[in-house]
Coordinates of C-alpha atoms in Angstrom, one line a residue:
X17 CA -19.8 9.3 16.9
X18 CA -21.9 9.5 13.6
X19 CA -22.4 6.1 11.9
X20 CA -23.4 3.1 14.2
X21 CA -22.7 0.1 11.9
X22 CA -21.0 -1.2 8.7
X23 CA -23.4 -1.3 5.9
X24 CA -23.7 -0.6 2.1
X25 CA -23.3 3.1 1.5
X26 CA -25.5 3.1 -1.4
X27 CA -29.0 4.7 -1.9
X28 CA -31.2 5.9 -4.7
X29 CA -31.8 4.9 -8.3
X30 CA -28.3 4.6 -9.1
X31 CA -27.8 2.1 -6.1
X32 CA -30.9 0.1 -7.5
X33 CA -29.3 -0.6 -10.8
X34 CA -26.0 -1.5 -9.2
X35 CA -25.1 -5.3 -9.0
X36 CA -25.0 -6.7 -5.7
X37 CA -21.6 -7.2 -4.0
X38 CA -19.8 -10.8 -4.4
X39 CA -19.3 -12.7 -1.5
X40 CA -15.6 -12.4 -2.1
X41 CA -15.9 -8.6 -2.3
X42 CA -17.8 -8.3 1.0
X43 CA -15.6 -10.6 2.9
X44 CA -12.6 -8.4 1.7
X45 CA -14.4 -5.3 2.5
X46 CA -15.5 -6.2 6.1
X47 CA -12.4 -8.1 6.9
X48 CA -10.6 -4.7 6.0
X49 CA -12.9 -2.7 8.0
X50 CA -12.2 -4.9 11.0
X51 CA -8.5 -4.5 10.6
X52 CA -8.5 -0.8 10.3
X53 CA -10.7 -0.6 13.3
X54 CA -8.1 -2.5 15.2
X55 CA -5.3 -0.7 14.4
X56 CA -6.0 2.5 15.9
X57 CA -7.5 1.1 19.1
X58 CA -4.3 -1.1 19.5
X59 CA -1.6 1.5 18.9
X60 CA -3.6 4.5 20.3
X61 CA -4.0 2.6 23.5
X62 CA -0.2 2.0 23.6
X63 CA 0.2 5.6 23.0
X64 CA -2.1 6.7 25.6
X65 CA 0.2 5.3 28.4
X66 CA 3.3 7.4 27.1
X67 CA 0.9 10.2 26.4
X68 CA -0.4 10.2 30.0
X69 CA 3.2 10.4 31.3
X70 CA 4.3 13.2 28.9
X71 CA 5.2 16.6 30.4
X72 CA 4.7 18.4 27.1
X73 CA 1.4 20.4 27.5
X74 CA 0.7 20.0 23.8
X75 CA 0.4 16.1 24.2
X76 CA -1.3 15.9 27.5
X77 CA -4.5 14.2 27.4
X78 CA -8.0 15.3 28.3
X79 CA -9.8 13.4 31.0
X80 CA -13.5 12.6 30.5
X81 CA -15.4 12.6 34.1
X82 CA -18.5 10.7 35.0
X83 CA -20.4 14.0 34.7
X84 CA -19.0 14.5 31.1
X85 CA -19.8 10.9 30.3
X86 CA -23.4 11.3 31.4
X87 CA -23.8 14.5 29.3
X88 CA -22.2 13.1 26.1
X89 CA -25.2 11.2 24.7
X90 CA -27.4 14.4 25.0
X91 CA -24.8 16.4 23.2
X92 CA -24.2 14.0 20.6
X93 CA -28.0 13.6 20.0
X94 CA -28.5 17.2 19.6
X95 CA -25.5 17.5 17.2
X96 CA -26.8 14.5 15.0
X97 CA -30.6 16.1 14.9
X98 CA -29.1 19.4 14.1
X99 CA -27.2 17.8 11.1
X100 CA -30.2 15.8 10.0
X101 CA -32.2 19.2 10.0
X102 CA -29.4 21.0 8.3
X103 CA -29.4 18.6 5.6
X104 CA -33.0 18.6 5.1
X105 CA -33.2 22.5 5.1
X106 CA -30.1 23.8 3.1
X107 CA -28.3 22.6 0.2
X108 CA -26.3 19.5 0.9
X109 CA -23.7 20.7 -1.7
X110 CA -23.0 24.1 0.3
X111 CA -22.9 22.2 3.6
X112 CA -20.3 19.8 2.5
X113 CA -18.1 22.3 0.9
X114 CA -18.0 24.0 4.3
X115 CA -17.4 20.7 6.3
X116 CA -14.8 19.5 3.6
X117 CA -12.6 22.9 4.5
X118 CA -13.1 22.3 8.3
X119 CA -11.9 18.6 7.9
X120 CA -9.3 19.4 5.6
X121 CA -7.6 21.5 8.5
X122 CA -8.4 19.0 11.3
X123 CA -7.3 16.1 9.1
X124 CA -3.9 17.7 8.4
X125 CA -3.4 18.4 12.2
X126 CA -4.5 14.8 13.2
X127 CA -2.6 13.1 10.4
X128 CA 0.6 15.1 11.3
X129 CA 0.4 14.2 15.1
X130 CA -0.2 10.5 14.0
X131 CA 2.8 10.1 11.8
X132 CA 5.2 12.2 13.7
X133 CA 6.5 9.5 16.0
X134 CA 7.2 7.3 13.0
X135 CA 8.7 9.7 10.7
X136 CA 11.2 10.8 13.4
X137 CA 13.0 7.6 13.0
X138 CA 13.7 8.4 9.3
X139 CA 15.4 11.8 9.9
X140 CA 19.2 11.5 9.8
X141 CA 21.1 12.3 13.1
X142 CA 22.6 15.7 11.5
X143 CA 19.0 16.9 10.5
X144 CA 19.0 20.6 11.3
X145 CA 16.1 20.4 13.8
X146 CA 15.1 23.8 15.1
X147 CA 12.5 24.4 17.9
X148 CA 9.6 26.7 17.6
X149 CA 6.9 27.7 20.0
X150 CA 3.3 29.2 19.1
X151 CA 2.2 31.4 22.3
X152 CA -1.0 33.2 22.7
X153 CA -2.0 34.7 25.9
X154 CA -4.9 36.7 27.4
X155 CA -4.3 39.4 29.8
X156 CA -1.3 40.7 31.6
X157 CA 0.7 40.4 34.8
X158 CA -0.5 38.1 37.3
X159 CA -3.8 37.6 35.4
X160 CA -2.0 36.7 32.3
X161 CA -3.6 33.5 30.9
X162 CA -2.3 31.0 28.4
X163 CA -4.9 30.4 25.5
X164 CA -2.4 28.4 23.1
X165 CA 1.0 27.2 23.9
X166 CA 2.3 24.8 21.1
X167 CA 5.8 23.7 20.9
X168 CA 6.9 22.3 17.6
X169 CA 10.1 21.7 15.7
X170 CA 11.2 21.4 11.9
X171 CA 10.6 17.8 12.0
X172 CA 7.0 18.3 12.8
X173 CA 6.8 20.9 10.0
X174 CA 8.0 18.2 7.7
X175 CA 5.1 15.9 8.9
X176 CA 2.8 18.8 8.4
X177 CA 3.9 19.3 4.8
X178 CA 3.4 15.6 4.1
X179 CA -0.1 15.5 5.6
X180 CA -1.0 18.7 3.8
X181 CA -0.4 16.3 0.5
X182 CA -3.1 14.0 1.5
X183 CA -5.4 16.7 2.7
X184 CA -5.2 18.4 -0.9
X185 CA -6.0 14.8 -2.5
X186 CA -8.9 14.5 -0.2
X187 CA -10.1 17.8 -0.9
X188 CA -10.1 17.5 -4.5
X189 CA -10.7 14.0 -5.1
X190 CA -12.8 12.7 -2.0
X191 CA -11.1 9.6 -2.6
X192 CA -11.8 6.7 0.0
X193 CA -8.2 5.9 0.6
X194 CA -7.7 9.7 1.6
X195 CA -10.8 9.6 3.7
X196 CA -9.5 6.4 5.5
X197 CA -6.0 8.0 6.1
X198 CA -7.7 11.1 7.9
X199 CA -10.0 8.6 9.6
X200 CA -7.5 6.3 10.9
X201 CA -5.8 9.3 12.2
X202 CA -8.9 10.9 14.0
X203 CA -9.5 7.5 15.7
X204 CA -5.8 7.0 16.9
X205 CA -5.7 10.7 18.1
X206 CA -9.0 10.0 19.9
X207 CA -8.1 6.8 21.7
X208 CA -4.7 8.4 22.6
X209 CA -5.8 11.9 23.8
X210 CA -9.2 11.1 25.3
X211 CA -8.8 9.3 28.8
X212 CA -11.5 7.9 31.0
X213 CA -10.9 8.7 34.7
X214 CA -12.1 5.4 35.9
X215 CA -14.1 2.2 34.9
X216 CA -17.4 3.5 36.3
X217 CA -17.0 6.4 34.1
X218 CA -16.2 4.0 31.1
X219 CA -19.5 2.2 32.0
X220 CA -21.5 5.3 32.0
X221 CA -20.2 6.7 28.7
X222 CA -20.7 3.2 26.8
X223 CA -24.2 2.5 28.4
X224 CA -25.5 6.0 27.5
X225 CA -24.1 5.7 23.9
X226 CA -25.5 2.2 23.7
X227 CA -29.1 3.7 24.1
X228 CA -28.2 6.3 22.0
X229 CA -27.0 4.2 19.1
X230 CA -29.8 1.9 19.3
X231 CA -32.6 4.8 19.3
X232 CA -31.0 6.6 16.3
X233 CA -30.4 3.7 14.4
X234 CA -33.5 1.4 14.9
X235 CA -35.8 4.3 16.1
X236 CA -35.3 6.8 13.3
X237 CA -33.6 7.1 9.8
X238 CA -31.6 10.2 11.2
X239 CA -28.5 8.5 11.7
X240 CA -28.2 6.6 8.5
X241 CA -29.3 9.6 6.5
X242 CA -26.7 11.9 7.9
X243 CA -24.0 9.4 7.4
X244 CA -24.7 8.8 4.0
X245 CA -25.1 12.7 3.4
X246 CA -22.1 13.6 5.4
X247 CA -19.2 13.7 2.9
X248 CA -16.3 13.9 5.7
X249 CA -13.9 11.5 7.1
X250 CA -16.3 10.5 10.0
X251 CA -16.1 7.0 9.0
X252 CA -14.2 4.4 7.5
X253 CA -15.2 3.0 4.2
X254 CA -13.9 0.1 1.9
X255 CA -15.4 -0.7 -1.4
X256 CA -17.0 -4.1 -1.8
X257 CA -16.6 -4.0 -5.5
X258 CA -12.9 -3.5 -5.3
X259 CA -11.9 -6.9 -7.2
X260 CA -14.0 -5.6 -10.1
X261 CA -13.3 -2.0 -10.3
X262 CA -10.0 -1.6 -8.5
X263 CA -9.3 1.9 -6.8
X264 CA -12.3 3.5 -8.6
X265 CA -14.8 1.3 -6.8
X266 CA -17.9 3.0 -5.5
X267 CA -20.0 0.4 -3.5
X268 CA -18.8 0.9 -0.1
X269 CA -19.3 -0.9 3.3
X270 CA -18.7 1.7 6.2
X271 CA -17.9 1.9 9.9
X272 CA -18.2 5.1 12.0
X273 CA -15.3 6.4 13.8
X274 CA -17.4 6.7 17.0
X275 CA -17.6 2.6 16.9
X276 CA -13.9 2.7 17.2
X277 CA -13.0 5.6 19.7
X278 CA -15.7 5.1 22.2
X279 CA -14.7 1.4 23.0
X280 CA -11.2 2.4 22.1
X281 CA -10.7 4.6 25.0
X282 CA -12.1 2.0 27.3
X283 CA -9.7 -0.6 26.0
X284 CA -7.0 1.8 26.7
X285 CA -8.1 2.6 30.2
X286 CA -7.8 -1.3 30.8
X287 CA -4.3 -1.3 29.5
X288 CA -3.3 1.6 31.9
X289 CA -5.0 -0.3 34.7
X290 CA -3.0 -3.5 33.6
X291 CA 0.2 -1.3 33.8
X292 CA -0.8 0.0 37.3
X293 CA -1.1 -3.7 38.6
X294 CA 2.6 -4.1 38.1
X295 CA 2.2 -7.8 37.2
X296 CA 4.0 -7.6 33.8
X297 CA 0.5 -9.0 32.1
X298 CA -2.0 -7.3 30.1
X299 CA -5.0 -9.6 30.6
X300 CA -7.6 -6.8 30.7
X301 CA -6.3 -5.1 27.7
X302 CA -6.1 -8.3 25.7
X303 CA -9.4 -9.5 27.1
X304 CA -11.2 -6.4 25.9
X305 CA -9.5 -6.3 22.5
X306 CA -10.7 -9.8 21.8
X307 CA -14.1 -8.6 23.1
X308 CA -14.0 -5.9 20.5
X309 CA -13.2 -8.2 17.7
X310 CA -16.2 -10.5 18.9
X311 CA -18.5 -7.6 19.0
X312 CA -17.6 -6.2 15.7
X313 CA -17.9 -9.6 14.1
X314 CA -21.2 -10.3 15.7
X315 CA -22.5 -6.7 14.3
X316 CA -21.3 -7.6 10.7
X317 CA -22.9 -11.0 10.9
X318 CA -26.1 -9.8 12.1
X319 CA -26.2 -7.1 9.6
X320 CA -25.4 -9.5 6.8
X321 CA -28.4 -11.8 7.9
X322 CA -31.0 -9.0 8.4
X323 CA -29.8 -6.8 5.5
X324 CA -30.2 -3.7 7.7
X325 CA -27.7 -1.1 9.2
X326 CA -26.8 -2.3 12.9
X327 CA -26.0 -0.2 15.7
X328 CA -22.3 -1.4 16.4
X329 CA -22.5 -0.5 20.1
X330 CA -25.5 -2.7 20.7
X331 CA -23.1 -5.6 20.5
X332 CA -19.7 -3.8 21.4
X333 CA -20.8 -2.3 24.8
X334 CA -21.8 -5.6 26.3
X335 CA -18.7 -7.2 25.0
X336 CA -16.2 -4.5 25.8
X337 CA -17.8 -4.4 29.4
X338 CA -18.7 -7.9 30.1
X339 CA -15.5 -9.8 29.1
X340 CA -13.4 -7.9 31.3
X341 CA -15.7 -7.7 34.2
X342 CA -15.9 -11.8 34.1
X343 CA -12.1 -11.8 34.0
X344 CA -12.1 -9.5 37.3
X345 CA -14.6 -11.7 38.7
X346 CA -12.7 -14.9 38.2
X347 CA -9.5 -13.3 39.5
X348 CA -11.1 -11.5 42.3
X349 CA -10.0 -8.0 41.3
X350 CA -13.4 -6.5 40.9
X351 CA -12.6 -3.9 43.8
X352 CA -9.1 -3.0 42.3
X353 CA -10.7 -2.7 38.8
X354 CA -13.5 -0.2 39.9
X355 CA -11.3 1.7 42.5
X356 CA -8.6 2.3 39.9
X357 CA -8.1 6.1 39.0
X358 CA -6.2 6.6 35.8
X359 CA -5.7 10.3 36.1
X360 CA -4.4 9.9 39.9
X361 CA -2.3 6.8 39.0
X362 CA -0.4 8.3 36.2
X363 CA -1.1 12.2 35.9
X364 CA -2.7 13.7 39.1
X365 CA -3.3 17.0 37.3
X366 CA -4.6 15.9 33.9
X367 CA -7.2 18.6 32.7
X368 CA -10.7 17.3 32.4
X369 CA -12.9 17.6 29.5
X370 CA -14.6 20.8 29.5
X371 CA -16.0 20.8 26.0
X372 CA -17.2 18.1 23.5
X373 CA -15.8 17.8 20.0
X374 CA -17.5 19.9 17.2
X375 CA -19.8 19.2 14.4
X376 CA -18.5 15.7 13.5
X377 CA -18.2 14.4 17.0
X378 CA -14.9 13.2 16.1
X379 CA -12.7 13.0 19.3
X380 CA -9.5 13.5 17.0
X381 CA -10.4 16.9 16.6
X382 CA -8.4 17.2 19.6
X383 CA -5.3 17.3 17.4
X384 CA -5.4 21.1 17.5
X385 CA -7.5 21.5 21.0
X386 CA -4.9 19.9 22.9
X387 CA -2.9 23.3 22.9
X388 CA -5.4 25.2 24.8
X389 CA -4.9 23.5 28.2
X390 CA -2.9 24.4 31.4
X391 CA -3.3 28.0 32.1
X392 CA -0.6 29.8 34.3
X393 CA -2.9 29.8 37.4
X394 CA -3.2 25.9 36.9
X395 CA 0.5 25.6 37.3
X396 CA 0.7 27.7 40.2
X397 CA -2.0 25.5 42.1
X398 CA 0.4 22.3 41.3
X399 CA 3.3 24.1 43.0
X400 CA 1.2 25.2 45.9
X401 CA 1.2 22.9 49.0
X402 CA -2.2 23.6 49.7
X403 CA -3.3 22.2 46.4
X404 CA -1.7 19.0 46.9

């Protein structure tokens, strides 16, 4: 995660001369940010259920264990500080050029994966759909190991072509709408494909990033500096002067993708827990979803009162953990909640997360790394009685 809160994305002399946003413009901007944050969480959580049941290796999730969760804030801090030093030492122009190319590729892959299920409904029944497979292996014979095993079809290629149009638009114009399309795709992919193995792991991850967020926002100017310097779709933005300037508006409020994905994967876990209870209710999912709305709304309110960037996880973490826990206490299901194992319940052999997302820390970069799991030895272990 990169940016901790929604705040004005303006700085420098140009910002000083800029007229303040109108109340209507601010309400539209923050309302739009909240709505855009809710969409990938809701639909990503729903897709995470079918993703966990998928037998296609290219769509299988990565599971975060408690050890991964404990290391994540440290890795994220090192990445953030490294980016800050890079921007201080090297030319910001060249760094952003390199990052633009990097996110151009990742954004196309993430957006293609996001729109693929929706686009399938628009293809006619007689569409000539051919199957393809991209396979890279290492070694030979018994020691052969799959590095990439990606299956796709003609429909996927059409989605990739459409996503490439958005990618070129983003690369050439850096328009905020193109940025948001990529950001939403990254967020939805992250919620869908990153799975916490249990609630305890979720508490460790959210608790660690709670401290991380508070320190880097209140303790230093590192996070805000990187967020403003980083020209990449790692945040959702919405102009506060849209009513005055239209699509060419440039006074942005912003919300980091980490403030969507991190709580989102916890909310998705609670949805899978609801399903495991087989009670035909989604009590914990809806409770945590409402808690997220409350926490994000409180973040915006506090930020507006104090006129300072706020670490959103400062408010989101207590809400997203506290509300479901209170429901579990009221229903007497605390033991069931903390004993639930997502990977064992739905997919016993889900691969664990063995590396962290690159430069941006955007979990949606998994859109292309999902293809690197499930080696041949792993499949042989699944078939062996001794491994069961």
